[in-house]
mmCIF file of C-alpha atoms and ligand atoms in Angstrom:
data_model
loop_
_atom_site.group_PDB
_atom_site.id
_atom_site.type_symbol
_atom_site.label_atom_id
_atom_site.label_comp_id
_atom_site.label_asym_id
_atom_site.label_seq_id
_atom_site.Cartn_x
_atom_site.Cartn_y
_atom_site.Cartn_z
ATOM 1 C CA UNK A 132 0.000 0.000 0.000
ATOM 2 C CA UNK A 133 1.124 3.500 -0.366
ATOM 3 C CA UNK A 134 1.926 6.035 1.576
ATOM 4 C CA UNK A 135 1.318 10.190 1.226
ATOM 5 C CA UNK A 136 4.870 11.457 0.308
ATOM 6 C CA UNK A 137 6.012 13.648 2.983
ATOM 7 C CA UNK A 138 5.305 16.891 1.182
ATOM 8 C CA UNK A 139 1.224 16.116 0.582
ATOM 9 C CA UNK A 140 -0.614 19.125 1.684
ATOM 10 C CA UNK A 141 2.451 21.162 2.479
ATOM 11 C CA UNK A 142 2.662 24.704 1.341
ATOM 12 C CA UNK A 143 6.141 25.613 -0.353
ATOM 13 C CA UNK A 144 7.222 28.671 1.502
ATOM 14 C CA UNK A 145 11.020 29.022 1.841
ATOM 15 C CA UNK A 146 13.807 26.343 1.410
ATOM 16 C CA UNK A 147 14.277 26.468 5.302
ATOM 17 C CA UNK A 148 11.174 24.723 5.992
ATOM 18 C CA UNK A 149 12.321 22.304 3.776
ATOM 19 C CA UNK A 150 14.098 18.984 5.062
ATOM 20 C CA UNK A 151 17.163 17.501 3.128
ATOM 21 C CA UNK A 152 15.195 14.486 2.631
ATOM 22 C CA UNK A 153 12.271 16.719 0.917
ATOM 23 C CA UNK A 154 14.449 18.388 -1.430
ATOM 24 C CA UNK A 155 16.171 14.811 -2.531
ATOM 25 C CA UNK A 156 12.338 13.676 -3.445
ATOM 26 C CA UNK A 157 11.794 16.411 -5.066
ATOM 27 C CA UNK A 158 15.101 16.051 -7.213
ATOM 28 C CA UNK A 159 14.010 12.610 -7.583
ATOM 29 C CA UNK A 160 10.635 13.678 -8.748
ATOM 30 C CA UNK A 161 11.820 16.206 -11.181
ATOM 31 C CA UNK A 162 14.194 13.587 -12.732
ATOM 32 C CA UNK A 163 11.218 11.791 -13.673
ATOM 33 C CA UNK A 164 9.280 14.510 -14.424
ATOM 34 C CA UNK A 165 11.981 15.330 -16.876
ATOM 35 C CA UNK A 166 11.807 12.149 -18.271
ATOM 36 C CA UNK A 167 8.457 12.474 -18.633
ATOM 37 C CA UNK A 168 8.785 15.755 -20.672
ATOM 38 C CA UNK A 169 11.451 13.951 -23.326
ATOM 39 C CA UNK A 170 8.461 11.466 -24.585
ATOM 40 C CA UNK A 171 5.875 12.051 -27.306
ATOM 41 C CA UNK A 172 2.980 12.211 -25.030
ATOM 42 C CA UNK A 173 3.753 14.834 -22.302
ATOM 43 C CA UNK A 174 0.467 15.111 -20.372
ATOM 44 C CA UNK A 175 -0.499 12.640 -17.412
ATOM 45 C CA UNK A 176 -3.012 12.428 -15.479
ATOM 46 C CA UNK A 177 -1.245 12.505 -11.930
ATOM 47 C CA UNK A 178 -3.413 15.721 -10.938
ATOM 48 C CA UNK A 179 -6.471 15.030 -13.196
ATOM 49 C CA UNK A 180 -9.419 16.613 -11.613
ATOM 50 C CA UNK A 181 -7.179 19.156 -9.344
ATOM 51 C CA UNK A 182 -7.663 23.282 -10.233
ATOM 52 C CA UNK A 183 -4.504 25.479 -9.564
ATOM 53 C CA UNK A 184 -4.618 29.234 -9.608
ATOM 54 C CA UNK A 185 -1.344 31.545 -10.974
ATOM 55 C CA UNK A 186 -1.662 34.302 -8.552
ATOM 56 C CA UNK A 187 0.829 36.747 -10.196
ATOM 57 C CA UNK A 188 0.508 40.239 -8.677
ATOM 58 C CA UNK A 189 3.871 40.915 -10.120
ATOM 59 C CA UNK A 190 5.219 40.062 -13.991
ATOM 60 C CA UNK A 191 6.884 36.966 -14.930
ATOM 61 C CA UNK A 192 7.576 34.970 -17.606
ATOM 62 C CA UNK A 193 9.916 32.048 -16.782
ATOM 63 C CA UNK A 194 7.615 31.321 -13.446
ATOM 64 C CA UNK A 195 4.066 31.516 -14.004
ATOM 65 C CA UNK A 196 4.582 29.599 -18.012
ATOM 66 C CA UNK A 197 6.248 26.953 -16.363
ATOM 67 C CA UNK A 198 3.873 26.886 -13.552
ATOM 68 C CA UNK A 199 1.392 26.418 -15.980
ATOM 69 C CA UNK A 200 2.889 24.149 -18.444
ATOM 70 C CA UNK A 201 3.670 21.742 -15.189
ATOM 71 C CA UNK A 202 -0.321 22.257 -14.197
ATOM 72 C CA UNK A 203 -1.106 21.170 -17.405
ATOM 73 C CA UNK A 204 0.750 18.436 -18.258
ATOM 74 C CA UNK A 205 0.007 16.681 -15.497
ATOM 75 C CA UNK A 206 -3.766 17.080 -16.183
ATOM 76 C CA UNK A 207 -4.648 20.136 -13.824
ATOM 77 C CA UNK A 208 -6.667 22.666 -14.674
ATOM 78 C CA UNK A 209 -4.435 25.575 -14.596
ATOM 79 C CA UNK A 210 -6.425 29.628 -14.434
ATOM 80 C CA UNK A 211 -3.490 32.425 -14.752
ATOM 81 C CA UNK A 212 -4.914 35.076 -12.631
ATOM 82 C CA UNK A 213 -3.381 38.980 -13.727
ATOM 83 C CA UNK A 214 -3.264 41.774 -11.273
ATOM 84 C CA UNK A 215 -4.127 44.299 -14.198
ATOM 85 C CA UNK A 216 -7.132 42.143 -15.308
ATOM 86 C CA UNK A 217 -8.531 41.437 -11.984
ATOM 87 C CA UNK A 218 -10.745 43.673 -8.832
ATOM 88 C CA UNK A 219 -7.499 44.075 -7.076
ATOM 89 C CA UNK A 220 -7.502 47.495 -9.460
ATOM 90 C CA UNK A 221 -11.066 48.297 -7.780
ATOM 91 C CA UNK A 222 -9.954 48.191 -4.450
ATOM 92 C CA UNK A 223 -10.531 44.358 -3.511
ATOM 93 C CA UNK A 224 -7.845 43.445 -1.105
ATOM 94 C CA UNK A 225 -5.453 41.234 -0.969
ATOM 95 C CA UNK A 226 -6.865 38.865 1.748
ATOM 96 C CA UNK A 227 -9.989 39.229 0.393
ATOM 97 C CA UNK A 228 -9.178 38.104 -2.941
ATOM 98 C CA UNK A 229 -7.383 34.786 -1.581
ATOM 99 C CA UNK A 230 -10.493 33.944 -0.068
ATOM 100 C CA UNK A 231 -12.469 34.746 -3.390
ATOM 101 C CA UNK A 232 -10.780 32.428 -5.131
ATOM 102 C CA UNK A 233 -10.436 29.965 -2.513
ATOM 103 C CA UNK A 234 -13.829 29.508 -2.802
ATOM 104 C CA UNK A 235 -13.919 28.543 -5.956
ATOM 105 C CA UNK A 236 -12.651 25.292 -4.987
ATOM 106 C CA UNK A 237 -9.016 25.683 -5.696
ATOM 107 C CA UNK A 238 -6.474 22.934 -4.978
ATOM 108 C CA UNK A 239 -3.232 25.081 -4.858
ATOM 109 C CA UNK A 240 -2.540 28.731 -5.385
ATOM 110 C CA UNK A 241 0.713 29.577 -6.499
ATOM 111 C CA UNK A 242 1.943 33.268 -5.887
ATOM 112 C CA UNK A 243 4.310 36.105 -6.686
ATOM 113 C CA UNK A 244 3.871 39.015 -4.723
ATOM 114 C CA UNK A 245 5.955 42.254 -4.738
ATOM 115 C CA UNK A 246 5.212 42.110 -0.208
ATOM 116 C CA UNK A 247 8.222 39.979 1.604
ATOM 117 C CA UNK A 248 5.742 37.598 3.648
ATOM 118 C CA UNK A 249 2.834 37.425 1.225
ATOM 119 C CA UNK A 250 3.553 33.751 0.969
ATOM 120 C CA UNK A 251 3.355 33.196 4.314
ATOM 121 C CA UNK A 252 0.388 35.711 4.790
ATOM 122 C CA UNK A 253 -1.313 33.427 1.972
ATOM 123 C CA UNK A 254 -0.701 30.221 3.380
ATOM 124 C CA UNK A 255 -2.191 31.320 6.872
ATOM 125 C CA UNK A 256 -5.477 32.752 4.969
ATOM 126 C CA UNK A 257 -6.035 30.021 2.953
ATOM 127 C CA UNK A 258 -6.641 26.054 3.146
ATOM 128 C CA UNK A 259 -5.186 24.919 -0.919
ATOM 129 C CA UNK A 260 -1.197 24.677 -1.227
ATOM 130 C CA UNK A 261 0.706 28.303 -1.310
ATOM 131 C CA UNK A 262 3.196 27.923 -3.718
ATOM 132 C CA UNK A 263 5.802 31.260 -3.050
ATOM 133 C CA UNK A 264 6.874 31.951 -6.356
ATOM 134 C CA UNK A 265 8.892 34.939 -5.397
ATOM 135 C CA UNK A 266 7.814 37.434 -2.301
ATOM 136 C CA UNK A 267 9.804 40.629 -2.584
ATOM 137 C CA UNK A 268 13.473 40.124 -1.717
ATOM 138 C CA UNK A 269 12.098 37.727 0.644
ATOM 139 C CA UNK A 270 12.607 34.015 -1.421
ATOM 140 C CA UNK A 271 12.185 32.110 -4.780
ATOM 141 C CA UNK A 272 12.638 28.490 -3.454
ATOM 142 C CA UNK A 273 11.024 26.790 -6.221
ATOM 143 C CA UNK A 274 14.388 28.891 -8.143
ATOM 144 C CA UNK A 275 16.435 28.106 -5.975
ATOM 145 C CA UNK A 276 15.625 24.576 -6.497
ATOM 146 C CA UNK A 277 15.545 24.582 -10.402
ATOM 147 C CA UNK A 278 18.936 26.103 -9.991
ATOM 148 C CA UNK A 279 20.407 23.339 -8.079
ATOM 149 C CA UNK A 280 18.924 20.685 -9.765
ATOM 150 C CA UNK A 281 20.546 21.906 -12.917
ATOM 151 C CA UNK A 282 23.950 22.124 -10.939
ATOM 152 C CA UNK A 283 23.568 18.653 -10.198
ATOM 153 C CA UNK A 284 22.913 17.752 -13.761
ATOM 154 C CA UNK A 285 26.286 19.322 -14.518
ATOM 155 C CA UNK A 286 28.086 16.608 -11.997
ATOM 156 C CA UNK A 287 28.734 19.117 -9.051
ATOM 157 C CA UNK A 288 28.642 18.199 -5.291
ATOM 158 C CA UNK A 289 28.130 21.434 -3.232
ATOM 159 C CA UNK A 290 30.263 20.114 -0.094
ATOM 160 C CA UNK A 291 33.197 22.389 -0.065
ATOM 161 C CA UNK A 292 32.680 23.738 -3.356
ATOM 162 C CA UNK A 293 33.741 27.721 -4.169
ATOM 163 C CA UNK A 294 30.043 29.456 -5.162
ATOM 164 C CA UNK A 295 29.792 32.959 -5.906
ATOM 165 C CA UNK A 296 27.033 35.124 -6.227
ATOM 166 C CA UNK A 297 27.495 38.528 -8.057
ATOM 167 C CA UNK A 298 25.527 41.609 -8.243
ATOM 168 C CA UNK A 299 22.434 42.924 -6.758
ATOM 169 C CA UNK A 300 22.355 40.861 -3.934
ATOM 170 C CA UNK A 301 19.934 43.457 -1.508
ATOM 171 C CA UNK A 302 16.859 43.093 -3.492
ATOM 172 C CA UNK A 303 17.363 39.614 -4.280
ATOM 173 C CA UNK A 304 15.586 36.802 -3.634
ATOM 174 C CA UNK A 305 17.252 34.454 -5.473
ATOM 175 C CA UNK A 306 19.777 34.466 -3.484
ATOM 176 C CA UNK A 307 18.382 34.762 -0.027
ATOM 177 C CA UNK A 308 17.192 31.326 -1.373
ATOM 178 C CA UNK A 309 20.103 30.049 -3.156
ATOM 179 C CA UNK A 310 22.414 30.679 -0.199
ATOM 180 C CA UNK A 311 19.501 29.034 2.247
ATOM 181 C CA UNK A 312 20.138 26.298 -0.280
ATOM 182 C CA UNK A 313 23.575 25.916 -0.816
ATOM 183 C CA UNK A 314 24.277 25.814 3.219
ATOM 184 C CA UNK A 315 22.206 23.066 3.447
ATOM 185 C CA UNK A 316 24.728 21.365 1.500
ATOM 186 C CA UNK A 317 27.698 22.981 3.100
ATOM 187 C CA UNK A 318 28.701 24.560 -0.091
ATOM 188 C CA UNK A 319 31.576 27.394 0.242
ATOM 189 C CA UNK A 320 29.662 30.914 -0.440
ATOM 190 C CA UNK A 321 30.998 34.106 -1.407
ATOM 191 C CA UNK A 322 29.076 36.748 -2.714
ATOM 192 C CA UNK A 323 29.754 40.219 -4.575
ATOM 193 C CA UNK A 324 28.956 43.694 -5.770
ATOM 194 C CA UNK A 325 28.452 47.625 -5.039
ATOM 195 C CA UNK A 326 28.333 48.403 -1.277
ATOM 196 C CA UNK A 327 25.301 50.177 -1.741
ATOM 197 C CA UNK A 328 23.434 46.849 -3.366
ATOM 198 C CA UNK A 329 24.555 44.350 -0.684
ATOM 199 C CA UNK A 330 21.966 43.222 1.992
ATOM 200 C CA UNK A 331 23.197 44.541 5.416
ATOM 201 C CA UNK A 332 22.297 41.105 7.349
ATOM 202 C CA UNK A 333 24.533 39.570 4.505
ATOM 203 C CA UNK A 334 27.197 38.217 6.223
ATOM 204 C CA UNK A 335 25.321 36.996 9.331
ATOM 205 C CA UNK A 336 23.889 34.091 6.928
ATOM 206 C CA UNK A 337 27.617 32.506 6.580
ATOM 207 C CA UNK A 338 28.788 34.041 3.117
ATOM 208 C CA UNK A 339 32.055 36.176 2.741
ATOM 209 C CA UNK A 340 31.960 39.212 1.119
ATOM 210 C CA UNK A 341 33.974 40.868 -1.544
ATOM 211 C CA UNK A 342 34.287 44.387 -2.729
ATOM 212 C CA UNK A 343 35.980 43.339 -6.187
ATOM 213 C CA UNK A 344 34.496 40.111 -8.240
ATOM 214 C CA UNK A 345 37.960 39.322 -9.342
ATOM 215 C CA UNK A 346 38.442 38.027 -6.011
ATOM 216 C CA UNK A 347 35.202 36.882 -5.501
ATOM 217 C CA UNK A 348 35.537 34.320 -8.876
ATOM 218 C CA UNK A 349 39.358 33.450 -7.902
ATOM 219 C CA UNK A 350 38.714 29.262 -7.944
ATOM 220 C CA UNK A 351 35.029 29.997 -8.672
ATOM 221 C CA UNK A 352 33.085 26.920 -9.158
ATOM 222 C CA UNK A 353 30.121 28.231 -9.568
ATOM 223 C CA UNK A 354 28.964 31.512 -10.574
ATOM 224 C CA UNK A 355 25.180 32.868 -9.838
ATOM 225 C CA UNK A 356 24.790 36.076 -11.665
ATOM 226 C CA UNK A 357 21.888 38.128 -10.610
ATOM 227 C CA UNK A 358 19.726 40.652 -12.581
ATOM 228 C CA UNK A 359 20.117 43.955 -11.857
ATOM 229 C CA UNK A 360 16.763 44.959 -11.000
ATOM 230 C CA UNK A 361 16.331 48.241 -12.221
ATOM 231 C CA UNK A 362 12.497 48.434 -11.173
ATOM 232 C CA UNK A 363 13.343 48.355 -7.374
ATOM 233 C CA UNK A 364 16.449 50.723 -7.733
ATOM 234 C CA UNK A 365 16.163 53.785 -4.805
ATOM 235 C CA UNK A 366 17.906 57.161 -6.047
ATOM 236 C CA UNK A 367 21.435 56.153 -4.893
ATOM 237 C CA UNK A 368 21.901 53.257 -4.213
ATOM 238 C CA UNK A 369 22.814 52.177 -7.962
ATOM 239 C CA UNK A 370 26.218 53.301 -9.724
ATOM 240 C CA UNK A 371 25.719 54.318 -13.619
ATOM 241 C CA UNK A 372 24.663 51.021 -15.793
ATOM 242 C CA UNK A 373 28.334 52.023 -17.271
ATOM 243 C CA UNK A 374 30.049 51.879 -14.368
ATOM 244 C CA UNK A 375 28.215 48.737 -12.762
ATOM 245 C CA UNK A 376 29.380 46.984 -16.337
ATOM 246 C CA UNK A 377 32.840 47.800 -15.520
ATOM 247 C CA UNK A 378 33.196 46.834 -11.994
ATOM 248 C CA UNK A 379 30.919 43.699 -11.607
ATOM 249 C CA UNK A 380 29.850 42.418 -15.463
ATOM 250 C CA UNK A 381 30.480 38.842 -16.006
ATOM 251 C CA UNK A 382 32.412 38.655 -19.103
ATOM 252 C CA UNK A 383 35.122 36.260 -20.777
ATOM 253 C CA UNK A 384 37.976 37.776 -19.259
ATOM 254 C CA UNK A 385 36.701 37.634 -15.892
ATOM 255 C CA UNK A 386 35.434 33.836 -16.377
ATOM 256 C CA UNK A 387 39.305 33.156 -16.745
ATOM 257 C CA UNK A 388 39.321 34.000 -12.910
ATOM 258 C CA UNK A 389 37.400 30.913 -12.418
ATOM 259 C CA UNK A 390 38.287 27.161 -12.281
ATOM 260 C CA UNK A 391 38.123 26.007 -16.390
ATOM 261 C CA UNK A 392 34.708 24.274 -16.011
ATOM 262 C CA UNK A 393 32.743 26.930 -13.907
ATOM 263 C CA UNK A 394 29.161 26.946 -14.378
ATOM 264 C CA UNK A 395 27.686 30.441 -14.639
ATOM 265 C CA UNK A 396 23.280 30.602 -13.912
ATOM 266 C CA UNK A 397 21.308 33.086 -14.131
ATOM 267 C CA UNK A 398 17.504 33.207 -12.808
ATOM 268 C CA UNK A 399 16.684 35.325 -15.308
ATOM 269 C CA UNK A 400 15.776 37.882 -17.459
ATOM 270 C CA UNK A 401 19.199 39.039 -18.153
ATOM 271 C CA UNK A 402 20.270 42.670 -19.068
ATOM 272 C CA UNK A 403 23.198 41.809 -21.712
ATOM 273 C CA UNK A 404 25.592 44.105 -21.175
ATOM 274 C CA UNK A 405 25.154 45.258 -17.650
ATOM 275 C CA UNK A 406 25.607 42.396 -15.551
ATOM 276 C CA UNK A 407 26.484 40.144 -18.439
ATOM 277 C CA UNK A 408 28.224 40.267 -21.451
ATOM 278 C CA UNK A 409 26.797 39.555 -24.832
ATOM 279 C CA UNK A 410 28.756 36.623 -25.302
ATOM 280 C CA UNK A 411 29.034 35.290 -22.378
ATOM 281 C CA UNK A 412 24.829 35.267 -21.827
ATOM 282 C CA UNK A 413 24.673 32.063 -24.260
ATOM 283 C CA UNK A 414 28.352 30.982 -24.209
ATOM 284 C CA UNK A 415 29.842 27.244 -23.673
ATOM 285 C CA UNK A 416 30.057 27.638 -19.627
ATOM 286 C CA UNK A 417 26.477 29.422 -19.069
ATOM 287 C CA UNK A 418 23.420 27.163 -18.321
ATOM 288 C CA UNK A 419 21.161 29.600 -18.302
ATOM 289 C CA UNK A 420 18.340 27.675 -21.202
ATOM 290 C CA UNK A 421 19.426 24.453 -19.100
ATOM 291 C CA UNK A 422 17.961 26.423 -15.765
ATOM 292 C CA UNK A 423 14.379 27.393 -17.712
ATOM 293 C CA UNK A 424 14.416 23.586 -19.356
ATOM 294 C CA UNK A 425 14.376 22.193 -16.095
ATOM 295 C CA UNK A 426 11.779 24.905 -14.607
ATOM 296 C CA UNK A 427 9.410 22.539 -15.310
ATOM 297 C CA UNK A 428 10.083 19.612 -14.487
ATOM 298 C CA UNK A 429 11.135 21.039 -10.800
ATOM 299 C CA UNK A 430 7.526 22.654 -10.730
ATOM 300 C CA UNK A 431 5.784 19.357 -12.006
ATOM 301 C CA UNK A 432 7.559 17.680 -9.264
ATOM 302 C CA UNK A 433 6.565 20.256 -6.414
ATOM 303 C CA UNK A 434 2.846 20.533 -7.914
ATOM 304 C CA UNK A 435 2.761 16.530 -8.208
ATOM 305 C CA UNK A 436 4.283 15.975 -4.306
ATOM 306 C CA UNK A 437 1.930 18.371 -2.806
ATOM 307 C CA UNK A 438 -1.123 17.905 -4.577
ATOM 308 C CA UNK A 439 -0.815 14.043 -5.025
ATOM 309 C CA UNK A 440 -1.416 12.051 -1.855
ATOM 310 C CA UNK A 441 -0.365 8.399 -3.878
ATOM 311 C CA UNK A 442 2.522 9.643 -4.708
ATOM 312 C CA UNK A 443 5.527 7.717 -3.287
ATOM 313 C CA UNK A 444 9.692 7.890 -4.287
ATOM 314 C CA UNK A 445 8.735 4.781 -6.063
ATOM 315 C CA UNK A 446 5.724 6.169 -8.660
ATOM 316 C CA UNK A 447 7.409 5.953 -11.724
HETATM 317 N N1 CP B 116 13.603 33.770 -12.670
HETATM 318 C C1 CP B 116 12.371 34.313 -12.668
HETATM 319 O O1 CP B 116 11.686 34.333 -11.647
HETATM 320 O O2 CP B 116 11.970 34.816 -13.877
HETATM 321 P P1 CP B 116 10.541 35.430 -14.157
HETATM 322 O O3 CP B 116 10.428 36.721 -13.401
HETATM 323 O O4 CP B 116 10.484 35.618 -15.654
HETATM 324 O O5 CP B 116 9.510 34.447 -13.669
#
């Protein structure tokens, strides 16, 4: 007989609340998912007859498709709910719209919020699976995850290993999530860029800091470039794009700096040319299409877990 996996029901709020055990079954899960995604017939029917809402209150394109292409192929019925098109612009609230479309029979909501602690806020409101798809600078597990999947794919073990993360790291929270992450593993962080774009709490979550990337990528063997996000940008605290592209832009040159067979990722969208180079967005040691490839199947596998109580390590 089986037995619920041991993320049925749970919400997906931050990688902290997540167990080492959890994120190997998810891995596991995603493998097959991916496998899954490689054969002529795509769609199952693990979550035929569940309903899962998009609730994207900020843009995306990378998260909410592949949030819905995972809905879908597993047989969900997947509703992509847009802040622009929706009451929110006639003064419905926030909590009051969860509720709205919780009762509407929902199975799972998954959200992006521009709030730090709207996932949590949602989960508490509501009685479907919260999915945080990015809360302010808050977290982006299911990112985080993708990312490290995709690391693994590339052969790497994360004990001991030399990860950088370079740019924007005070409204991001990729890497609040990546680092989370990467600890978990005991991986070797180091992150970089402008004073004025570094967290202040930064080091107090185990990282070193550097004021120059060439030191930061000395040895690097990984590299996590992060947008620069030009939308959250107070008056100040960003140098001129022309002098961020000379201090902190990951180009060939500085991917010398690195050990030969460093793996550069980046969540996504890039600005080419301001925190990456034109040639080195789509070059030999980026794995950047790799990351949005295997999106999916890391969603499929955290939609499938949560929402699928027969679902067991040994399902495939
Ligand atoms: N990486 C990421 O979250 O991209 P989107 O904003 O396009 O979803």
């Amino acid at each position: 007989m089986r037995c619920a996996n041991s993320l049925y029901g749970k919400d997906i709020l931050d990688i902290s609340a997540l167990t080492l055990a959890d994120i190997e079954l998810i891995f596991q899960t995603a493998g097959i998912m991916k496998r899954r995604l490689k054969q002529k017939i795509k769609k199952s029917s693990y979550l035929k007859g569940k309903a899962i809402i998009n609730l994207f209150c900020e843009p995306s394109t990378r998260t909410r498709t592949s949030f819905e292409l995972a809905g879908k192929y597993l047989g969900a019925d997947v509703i992509n709910f847009t802040t622009s098109a929706s009451s929110l612009l006639k003064g419905e609230s926030f909590r009051d719209t969860l509720l709205t479309l919780q009762s509407m029979h929902c199975d799972a909501v998954v959200l992006r919020h521009p709030v730090e602690g709207a996932a949590q806020f949602a989960a508490r409101t509501l009685t479907p699976v919260v999915i945080n798809a990015g809360d302010g600078a808050h977290a982006h597990p299911t990112q985080a995850l993708l990312d490290l999947f995709t690391l693994r794919e590339k052969g790497l073990k994360l004990s001991g290993l030399k990860m950088v993360i370079v740019g924007d790291i005070l409204h991001s929270r990729v890497a609040r999530s990546n680092i989370a992450l990467w600890k978990k593993y005991g991986a070797d962080i180091h992150v970089c860029g402008p004073a004025t774009l570094l967290a202040r709490d930064i080091e107090s979550l185990g990282v070193t800091v550097h004021e120059r990337i060439e030191d930061a990528l000395e040895g690097a063997a990984v590299i996590n470039v992060l947008r620069i996000q030009l939308e959250r940008q107070q008056k100040g605290m960003f140098p001129s794009a022309r002098e961020y592209a000379q201090l902190f832009e990951m180009n060939e040159q500085r991917l010398k700096l690195a050990r030969p067979d460093a793996v550069i990722i980046h969540p996504g969208p890039i600005n080419r040319g301001l925190e990456i180079a034109w040639q080195t967005a789509y070059g030999n040691q980026t794995a950047i299409l790799q990351q949005v490839e295997n999106g999916v199947a890391v969603r499929m596998a955290l939609l499938a877990l949560t929402l699928n109580g027969d679902l067991d390590e040994n399902f495939d």
